[in-house]
Amino acid sequence: MTGQEQAAKALAEQIEKLAAGREIKIMHVCGTHEYTITKSGIRSLLPPNVKVVMGPGCPVCVTPQSEIDACVELAEQGKIICTYGDLLRVPGTKSSLYDTVGDIRIVQSIAQAVDIAKQTPEKEVVFMAVGFETTAPTTAAVLLLNPPENFSIIVSHRLVPPAMKWLMQQGEANLNGFLLPGHVCTIMGIHEYEAFPVPQVIAGFDAMEVLYGLYLLVKQIVEGRAVVENAYASAVKPEGNLKAQKMMAEVFEPCDIMWRGFPVIPDSGYKLKSQFEKYDAIKKFGIELKDVKCTTGCLCNELLRGIKEPTDCKLFGKACTPLKPVGACMVSSEGACRIWYTYGKAHKIVKTAPASP
């Protein structure tokens, strides 16, 4: 066993000792954390009474069918649709963008979509602006530069703290603490989370950083404390990125919005302020967002709320695979089903740089 493996095992033993005799359930709200936890086999190191579940941390996974349907409708109308590759196979009510006849282009950024609009002034170009607080500043920055009139966006940005608040209010997942998303906190800082009376730790994305974050969470839970600990201080400052926040405040304002797997959550999304509404594709083209209940048998909704695991679903790995996904959680590289399909419940010890509690 290498030194790194020994360090991981020792940290896991500390967690087991702390949690002795207690049932502890922790939720993370970050697709990258799920990737690290599963690929590195972190769950195999933890005692059975310490459970780590997925939450609504994959932005593609929480994008509702109605917004996919809007993209499909616009593509069928002849608009150029620009989107990230992860969104291509996300199922709508009748079709995904992958199965739609239309001009669908995969881009790496919203700036690339603006370039396409400039190069094709005779066509309407629509960008699917998906993501949490991490990607919203980029959307805001581009709109502040006055893109061409033939460019518009579907605003699909969502905010993490209101979703956490909803989960805590419902109580259906019986959560004891949260592993907070480092990327989001890099932008927004820690102050929004300090209002929640629950143990929380901001963790990085290396396997040992995640394991150390879980150690700090278990320690808080056992000691009866409920604070926000920052274990990712190299990137996350208490105030966050003030410049990014300023741009977001200029362009967006909070709104009530639906998440896949959730009802409408108050103030959990962004809409464009009045001076930027000309870039709102939904309003520009008179598209109606229709709430349609999923009847496929997919358990993605329950996965995003932390009450089911991918292997609880009868479709997992059978009728539902990355090439033929039934639910959004099998599509994105940050989706729990896709990650579990690729790596399974890996039983190998973490092989990264050590960290000490």
mmCIF file of N, CA and C in Angstrom, residues 20-118:
data_model
loop_
_atom_site.group_PDB
_atom_site.id
_atom_site.type_symbol
_atom_site.label_atom_id
_atom_site.label_comp_id
_atom_site.label_asym_id
_atom_site.label_seq_id
_atom_site.Cartn_x
_atom_site.Cartn_y
_atom_site.Cartn_z
ATOM 1 N N ALA A 20 -19.048 6.319 15.079
ATOM 2 C CA ALA A 20 -19.436 5.053 15.707
ATOM 3 C C ALA A 20 -20.796 5.175 16.393
ATOM 4 N N GLY A 21 -21.704 4.269 16.038
ATOM 5 C CA GLY A 21 -23.014 4.227 16.682
ATOM 6 C C GLY A 21 -24.009 5.243 16.172
ATOM 7 N N ARG A 22 -23.675 5.986 15.095
ATOM 8 C CA ARG A 22 -24.593 7.000 14.562
ATOM 9 C C ARG A 22 -24.843 6.759 13.087
ATOM 10 N N GLU A 23 -26.078 6.967 12.663
ATOM 11 C CA GLU A 23 -26.410 6.931 11.247
ATOM 12 C C GLU A 23 -26.276 8.353 10.708
ATOM 13 N N ILE A 24 -25.399 8.549 9.733
ATOM 14 C CA ILE A 24 -25.118 9.880 9.202
ATOM 15 C C ILE A 24 -25.341 9.867 7.689
ATOM 16 N N LYS A 25 -26.079 10.859 7.217
ATOM 17 C CA LYS A 25 -26.349 10.973 5.784
ATOM 18 C C LYS A 25 -25.952 12.370 5.318
ATOM 19 N N ILE A 26 -25.035 12.406 4.367
ATOM 20 C CA ILE A 26 -24.479 13.655 3.843
ATOM 21 C C ILE A 26 -24.838 13.772 2.367
ATOM 22 N N MET A 27 -25.208 14.980 1.955
ATOM 23 C CA MET A 27 -25.490 15.227 0.538
ATOM 24 C C MET A 27 -24.442 16.165 -0.043
ATOM 25 N N HIS A 28 -23.968 15.844 -1.235
ATOM 26 C CA HIS A 28 -23.165 16.800 -1.994
ATOM 27 C C HIS A 28 -24.053 17.388 -3.085
ATOM 28 N N VAL A 29 -23.740 18.589 -3.529
ATOM 29 C CA VAL A 29 -24.520 19.244 -4.584
ATOM 30 C C VAL A 29 -23.579 19.682 -5.705
ATOM 31 N N CYS A 30 -22.833 18.697 -6.210
ATOM 32 C CA CYS A 30 -21.858 18.990 -7.263
ATOM 33 C C CYS A 30 -21.581 17.721 -8.059
ATOM 34 N N GLY A 31 -21.782 17.791 -9.377
ATOM 35 C CA GLY A 31 -21.524 16.629 -10.222
ATOM 36 C C GLY A 31 -20.071 16.211 -10.211
ATOM 37 N N THR A 32 -19.156 17.162 -10.085
ATOM 38 C CA THR A 32 -17.733 16.821 -10.042
ATOM 39 C C THR A 32 -17.394 16.073 -8.762
ATOM 40 N N HIS A 33 -18.046 16.430 -7.666
ATOM 41 C CA HIS A 33 -17.837 15.673 -6.428
ATOM 42 C C HIS A 33 -18.303 14.230 -6.598
ATOM 43 N N GLU A 34 -19.446 14.024 -7.256
ATOM 44 C CA GLU A 34 -19.905 12.656 -7.485
ATOM 45 C C GLU A 34 -18.902 11.880 -8.332
ATOM 46 N N TYR A 35 -18.362 12.534 -9.340
ATOM 47 C CA TYR A 35 -17.349 11.904 -10.185
ATOM 48 C C TYR A 35 -16.158 11.455 -9.346
ATOM 49 N N THR A 36 -15.660 12.349 -8.500
ATOM 50 C CA THR A 36 -14.497 12.028 -7.664
ATOM 51 C C THR A 36 -14.823 10.917 -6.671
ATOM 52 N N ILE A 37 -15.975 11.032 -6.014
ATOM 53 C CA ILE A 37 -16.356 10.051 -4.999
ATOM 54 C C ILE A 37 -16.480 8.656 -5.599
ATOM 55 N N THR A 38 -17.115 8.566 -6.757
ATOM 56 C CA THR A 38 -17.359 7.261 -7.368
ATOM 57 C C THR A 38 -16.103 6.694 -8.016
ATOM 58 N N LYS A 39 -15.430 7.499 -8.834
ATOM 59 C CA LYS A 39 -14.247 6.994 -9.520
ATOM 60 C C LYS A 39 -13.154 6.587 -8.541
ATOM 61 N N SER A 40 -13.026 7.337 -7.436
ATOM 62 C CA SER A 40 -11.959 7.063 -6.469
ATOM 63 C C SER A 40 -12.353 6.020 -5.427
ATOM 64 N N GLY A 41 -13.590 5.583 -5.452
ATOM 65 C CA GLY A 41 -14.009 4.555 -4.504
ATOM 66 C C GLY A 41 -14.132 5.044 -3.075
ATOM 67 N N ILE A 42 -14.450 6.332 -2.905
ATOM 68 C CA ILE A 42 -14.519 6.883 -1.557
ATOM 69 C C ILE A 42 -15.602 6.212 -0.725
ATOM 70 N N ARG A 43 -16.730 5.880 -1.347
ATOM 71 C CA ARG A 43 -17.801 5.231 -0.570
ATOM 72 C C ARG A 43 -17.347 3.886 -0.007
ATOM 73 N N SER A 44 -16.442 3.214 -0.701
ATOM 74 C CA SER A 44 -15.970 1.914 -0.219
ATOM 75 C C SER A 44 -15.078 2.054 1.017
ATOM 76 N N LEU A 45 -14.553 3.255 1.242
ATOM 77 C CA LEU A 45 -13.715 3.491 2.421
ATOM 78 C C LEU A 45 -14.533 3.862 3.647
ATOM 79 N N LEU A 46 -15.739 4.347 3.431
ATOM 80 C CA LEU A 46 -16.549 4.831 4.539
ATOM 81 C C LEU A 46 -17.270 3.688 5.245
ATOM 82 N N PRO A 47 -17.537 3.839 6.537
ATOM 83 C CA PRO A 47 -18.308 2.804 7.251
ATOM 84 C C PRO A 47 -19.747 2.790 6.743
ATOM 85 N N PRO A 48 -20.442 1.671 6.892
ATOM 86 C CA PRO A 48 -21.813 1.559 6.368
ATOM 87 C C PRO A 48 -22.783 2.585 6.946
ATOM 88 N N ASN A 49 -22.501 3.095 8.130
ATOM 89 C CA ASN A 49 -23.421 4.038 8.771
ATOM 90 C C ASN A 49 -23.193 5.485 8.316
ATOM 91 N N VAL A 50 -22.198 5.721 7.454
ATOM 92 C CA VAL A 50 -21.968 7.053 6.877
ATOM 93 C C VAL A 50 -22.269 6.974 5.387
ATOM 94 N N LYS A 51 -23.358 7.595 5.004
ATOM 95 C CA LYS A 51 -23.817 7.516 3.615
ATOM 96 C C LYS A 51 -23.695 8.875 2.944
ATOM 97 N N VAL A 52 -23.163 8.878 1.717
ATOM 98 C CA VAL A 52 -23.038 10.101 0.927
ATOM 99 C C VAL A 52 -23.937 9.959 -0.292
ATOM 100 N N VAL A 53 -24.887 10.890 -0.447
ATOM 101 C CA VAL A 53 -25.849 10.813 -1.548
ATOM 102 C C VAL A 53 -25.701 12.010 -2.486
ATOM 103 N N MET A 54 -26.200 11.817 -3.702
ATOM 104 C CA MET A 54 -26.170 12.877 -4.695
ATOM 105 C C MET A 54 -27.341 13.820 -4.474
ATOM 106 N N GLY A 55 -27.132 15.086 -4.790
ATOM 107 C CA GLY A 55 -28.202 16.070 -4.770
ATOM 108 C C GLY A 55 -28.344 16.693 -6.146
ATOM 109 N N PRO A 56 -28.983 17.851 -6.244
ATOM 110 C CA PRO A 56 -29.197 18.511 -7.538
ATOM 111 C C PRO A 56 -27.968 19.305 -7.982
ATOM 112 N N GLY A 57 -26.841 18.605 -8.123
ATOM 113 C CA GLY A 57 -25.591 19.289 -8.423
ATOM 114 C C GLY A 57 -25.141 19.217 -9.864
ATOM 115 N N CYS A 58 -25.952 18.606 -10.712
ATOM 116 C CA CYS A 58 -25.634 18.507 -12.138
ATOM 117 C C CYS A 58 -26.563 19.449 -12.896
ATOM 118 N N PRO A 59 -26.035 20.541 -13.464
ATOM 119 C CA PRO A 59 -26.922 21.536 -14.099
ATOM 120 C C PRO A 59 -27.719 20.990 -15.270
ATOM 121 N N VAL A 60 -27.132 20.087 -16.027
ATOM 122 C CA VAL A 60 -27.851 19.481 -17.144
ATOM 123 C C VAL A 60 -28.992 18.608 -16.616
ATOM 124 N N CYS A 61 -28.728 17.884 -15.532
ATOM 125 C CA CYS A 61 -29.724 16.969 -14.982
ATOM 126 C C CYS A 61 -30.955 17.688 -14.453
ATOM 127 N N VAL A 62 -30.779 18.902 -13.928
ATOM 128 C CA VAL A 62 -31.930 19.605 -13.341
ATOM 129 C C VAL A 62 -32.659 20.476 -14.356
ATOM 130 N N THR A 63 -32.185 20.502 -15.605
ATOM 131 C CA THR A 63 -32.879 21.248 -16.655
ATOM 132 C C THR A 63 -34.175 20.515 -17.003
ATOM 133 N N PRO A 64 -35.322 21.143 -16.823
ATOM 134 C CA PRO A 64 -36.595 20.436 -17.023
ATOM 135 C C PRO A 64 -36.906 20.187 -18.492
ATOM 136 N N GLN A 65 -37.813 19.249 -18.715
ATOM 137 C CA GLN A 65 -38.214 18.896 -20.073
ATOM 138 C C GLN A 65 -38.747 20.092 -20.843
ATOM 139 N N SER A 66 -39.430 21.002 -20.145
ATOM 140 C CA SER A 66 -40.035 22.139 -20.831
ATOM 141 C C SER A 66 -39.002 22.993 -21.551
ATOM 142 N N GLU A 67 -37.815 23.126 -20.971
ATOM 143 C CA GLU A 67 -36.772 23.937 -21.596
ATOM 144 C C GLU A 67 -36.123 23.198 -22.771
ATOM 145 N N ILE A 68 -36.019 21.879 -22.648
ATOM 146 C CA ILE A 68 -35.544 21.081 -23.786
ATOM 147 C C ILE A 68 -36.558 21.163 -24.915
ATOM 148 N N ASP A 69 -37.840 21.057 -24.570
ATOM 149 C CA ASP A 69 -38.900 21.167 -25.576
ATOM 150 C C ASP A 69 -38.844 22.508 -26.301
ATOM 151 N N ALA A 70 -38.532 23.577 -25.569
ATOM 152 C CA ALA A 70 -38.438 24.903 -26.178
ATOM 153 C C ALA A 70 -37.307 24.939 -27.198
ATOM 154 N N CYS A 71 -36.180 24.333 -26.862
ATOM 155 C CA CYS A 71 -35.053 24.263 -27.802
ATOM 156 C C CYS A 71 -35.433 23.478 -29.055
ATOM 157 N N VAL A 72 -36.091 22.355 -28.848
ATOM 158 C CA VAL A 72 -36.516 21.520 -29.972
ATOM 159 C C VAL A 72 -37.470 22.303 -30.879
ATOM 160 N N GLU A 73 -38.425 23.001 -30.275
ATOM 161 C CA GLU A 73 -39.396 23.784 -31.045
ATOM 162 C C GLU A 73 -38.703 24.871 -31.865
ATOM 163 N N LEU A 74 -37.754 25.547 -31.263
ATOM 164 C CA LEU A 74 -37.025 26.598 -31.983
ATOM 165 C C LEU A 74 -36.182 26.017 -33.110
ATOM 166 N N ALA A 75 -35.598 24.838 -32.886
ATOM 167 C CA ALA A 75 -34.827 24.181 -33.946
ATOM 168 C C ALA A 75 -35.733 23.825 -35.113
ATOM 169 N N GLU A 76 -36.927 23.335 -34.797
ATOM 170 C CA GLU A 76 -37.880 22.965 -35.853
ATOM 171 C C GLU A 76 -38.374 24.187 -36.619
ATOM 172 N N GLN A 77 -38.322 25.353 -35.985
ATOM 173 C CA GLN A 77 -38.719 26.595 -36.651
ATOM 174 C C GLN A 77 -37.611 27.148 -37.556
ATOM 175 N N GLY A 78 -36.439 26.515 -37.507
ATOM 176 C CA GLY A 78 -35.348 26.954 -38.377
ATOM 177 C C GLY A 78 -34.281 27.799 -37.715
ATOM 178 N N LYS A 79 -34.392 27.976 -36.389
ATOM 179 C CA LYS A 79 -33.347 28.714 -35.692
ATOM 180 C C LYS A 79 -32.101 27.851 -35.525
ATOM 181 N N ILE A 80 -30.943 28.479 -35.498
ATOM 182 C CA ILE A 80 -29.707 27.767 -35.174
ATOM 183 C C ILE A 80 -29.641 27.642 -33.653
ATOM 184 N N ILE A 81 -29.539 26.424 -33.163
ATOM 185 C CA ILE A 81 -29.465 26.184 -31.728
ATOM 186 C C ILE A 81 -28.025 25.857 -31.354
ATOM 187 N N CYS A 82 -27.474 26.633 -30.451
ATOM 188 C CA CYS A 82 -26.124 26.391 -29.947
ATOM 189 C C CYS A 82 -26.219 25.877 -28.516
ATOM 190 N N THR A 83 -25.520 24.807 -28.240
ATOM 191 C CA THR A 83 -25.631 24.181 -26.930
ATOM 192 C C THR A 83 -24.343 23.450 -26.579
ATOM 193 N N TYR A 84 -24.165 23.187 -25.298
ATOM 194 C CA TYR A 84 -23.062 22.338 -24.851
ATOM 195 C C TYR A 84 -23.381 20.893 -25.226
ATOM 196 N N GLY A 85 -22.340 20.113 -25.425
ATOM 197 C CA GLY A 85 -22.527 18.729 -25.848
ATOM 198 C C GLY A 85 -23.339 17.898 -24.886
ATOM 199 N N ASP A 86 -23.240 18.184 -23.580
ATOM 200 C CA ASP A 86 -23.958 17.411 -22.566
ATOM 201 C C ASP A 86 -25.468 17.505 -22.716
ATOM 202 N N LEU A 87 -25.942 18.585 -23.323
ATOM 203 C CA LEU A 87 -27.387 18.782 -23.448
ATOM 204 C C LEU A 87 -27.991 18.078 -24.652
ATOM 205 N N LEU A 88 -27.152 17.597 -25.536
ATOM 206 C CA LEU A 88 -27.622 17.106 -26.825
ATOM 207 C C LEU A 88 -28.608 15.951 -26.699
ATOM 208 N N ARG A 89 -28.336 15.018 -25.803
ATOM 209 C CA ARG A 89 -29.175 13.818 -25.693
ATOM 210 C C ARG A 89 -30.176 13.873 -24.536
ATOM 211 N N VAL A 90 -30.246 15.007 -23.829
ATOM 212 C CA VAL A 90 -31.213 15.108 -22.730
ATOM 213 C C VAL A 90 -32.629 15.006 -23.298
ATOM 214 N N PRO A 91 -33.428 14.067 -22.829
ATOM 215 C CA PRO A 91 -34.763 13.879 -23.414
ATOM 216 C C PRO A 91 -35.742 14.980 -23.027
ATOM 217 N N GLY A 92 -36.465 15.462 -24.032
ATOM 218 C CA GLY A 92 -37.605 16.331 -23.776
ATOM 219 C C GLY A 92 -38.850 15.481 -23.717
ATOM 220 N N THR A 93 -39.991 16.089 -23.959
ATOM 221 C CA THR A 93 -41.242 15.338 -23.918
ATOM 222 C C THR A 93 -41.335 14.341 -25.071
ATOM 223 N N LYS A 94 -40.972 14.791 -26.278
ATOM 224 C CA LYS A 94 -41.086 13.937 -27.458
ATOM 225 C C LYS A 94 -39.742 13.621 -28.099
ATOM 226 N N SER A 95 -38.753 14.464 -27.861
ATOM 227 C CA SER A 95 -37.492 14.305 -28.574
ATOM 228 C C SER A 95 -36.360 14.980 -27.810
ATOM 229 N N SER A 96 -35.147 14.611 -28.144
ATOM 230 C CA SER A 96 -33.965 15.330 -27.680
ATOM 231 C C SER A 96 -33.447 16.173 -28.841
ATOM 232 N N LEU A 97 -32.525 17.054 -28.569
ATOM 233 C CA LEU A 97 -31.931 17.834 -29.650
ATOM 234 C C LEU A 97 -31.181 16.929 -30.632
ATOM 235 N N TYR A 98 -30.631 15.846 -30.108
ATOM 236 C CA TYR A 98 -29.883 14.904 -30.959
ATOM 237 C C TYR A 98 -30.788 14.298 -32.031
ATOM 238 N N ASP A 99 -32.043 14.064 -31.677
ATOM 239 C CA ASP A 99 -32.980 13.421 -32.602
ATOM 240 C C ASP A 99 -33.832 14.426 -33.378
ATOM 241 N N THR A 100 -33.533 15.701 -33.215
ATOM 242 C CA THR A 100 -34.326 16.740 -33.866
ATOM 243 C C THR A 100 -33.743 17.107 -35.228
ATOM 244 N N VAL A 101 -34.601 17.304 -36.194
ATOM 245 C CA VAL A 101 -34.163 17.791 -37.505
ATOM 246 C C VAL A 101 -34.025 19.302 -37.408
ATOM 247 N N GLY A 102 -32.821 19.770 -37.545
ATOM 248 C CA GLY A 102 -32.583 21.202 -37.432
ATOM 249 C C GLY A 102 -31.093 21.473 -37.392
ATOM 250 N N ASP A 103 -30.745 22.734 -37.286
ATOM 251 C CA ASP A 103 -29.346 23.146 -37.261
ATOM 252 C C ASP A 103 -28.903 23.265 -35.804
ATOM 253 N N ILE A 104 -28.374 22.180 -35.275
ATOM 254 C CA ILE A 104 -27.933 22.117 -33.880
ATOM 255 C C ILE A 104 -26.401 22.136 -33.871
ATOM 256 N N ARG A 105 -25.823 23.068 -33.141
ATOM 257 C CA ARG A 105 -24.362 23.184 -33.126
ATOM 258 C C ARG A 105 -23.833 23.114 -31.689
ATOM 259 N N ILE A 106 -22.858 22.253 -31.497
ATOM 260 C CA ILE A 106 -22.213 22.137 -30.193
ATOM 261 C C ILE A 106 -21.143 23.218 -30.090
ATOM 262 N N VAL A 107 -21.194 23.986 -29.000
ATOM 263 C CA VAL A 107 -20.209 25.044 -28.774
ATOM 264 C C VAL A 107 -19.539 24.826 -27.420
ATOM 265 N N GLN A 108 -18.403 25.475 -27.250
ATOM 266 C CA GLN A 108 -17.667 25.381 -25.988
ATOM 267 C C GLN A 108 -17.996 26.537 -25.050
ATOM 268 N N SER A 109 -18.610 27.597 -25.602
ATOM 269 C CA SER A 109 -18.902 28.778 -24.786
ATOM 270 C C SER A 109 -19.989 29.608 -25.449
ATOM 271 N N ILE A 110 -20.582 30.512 -24.681
ATOM 272 C CA ILE A 110 -21.568 31.428 -25.226
ATOM 273 C C ILE A 110 -20.919 32.384 -26.219
ATOM 274 N N ALA A 111 -19.649 32.705 -26.008
ATOM 275 C CA ALA A 111 -18.937 33.595 -26.938
ATOM 276 C C ALA A 111 -18.856 32.980 -28.329
ATOM 277 N N GLN A 112 -18.694 31.671 -28.387
ATOM 278 C CA GLN A 112 -18.658 30.985 -29.681
ATOM 279 C C GLN A 112 -20.023 31.070 -30.366
ATOM 280 N N ALA A 113 -21.094 30.998 -29.587
ATOM 281 C CA ALA A 113 -22.441 31.139 -30.151
ATOM 282 C C ALA A 113 -22.656 32.539 -30.717
ATOM 283 N N VAL A 114 -22.132 33.544 -30.022
ATOM 284 C CA VAL A 114 -22.226 34.921 -30.526
ATOM 285 C C VAL A 114 -21.474 35.047 -31.849
ATOM 286 N N ASP A 115 -20.326 34.417 -31.959
ATOM 287 C CA ASP A 115 -19.562 34.448 -33.216
ATOM 288 C C ASP A 115 -20.375 33.855 -34.363
ATOM 289 N N ILE A 116 -21.095 32.766 -34.075
ATOM 290 C CA ILE A 116 -21.943 32.145 -35.101
ATOM 291 C C ILE A 116 -23.033 33.117 -35.539
ATOM 292 N N ALA A 117 -23.596 33.848 -34.585
ATOM 293 C CA ALA A 117 -24.626 34.840 -34.916
ATOM 294 C C ALA A 117 -24.060 35.940 -35.812
ATOM 295 N N LYS A 118 -22.851 36.358 -35.537
ATOM 296 C CA LYS A 118 -22.209 37.404 -36.349
ATOM 297 C C LYS A 118 -21.913 36.900 -37.764
#
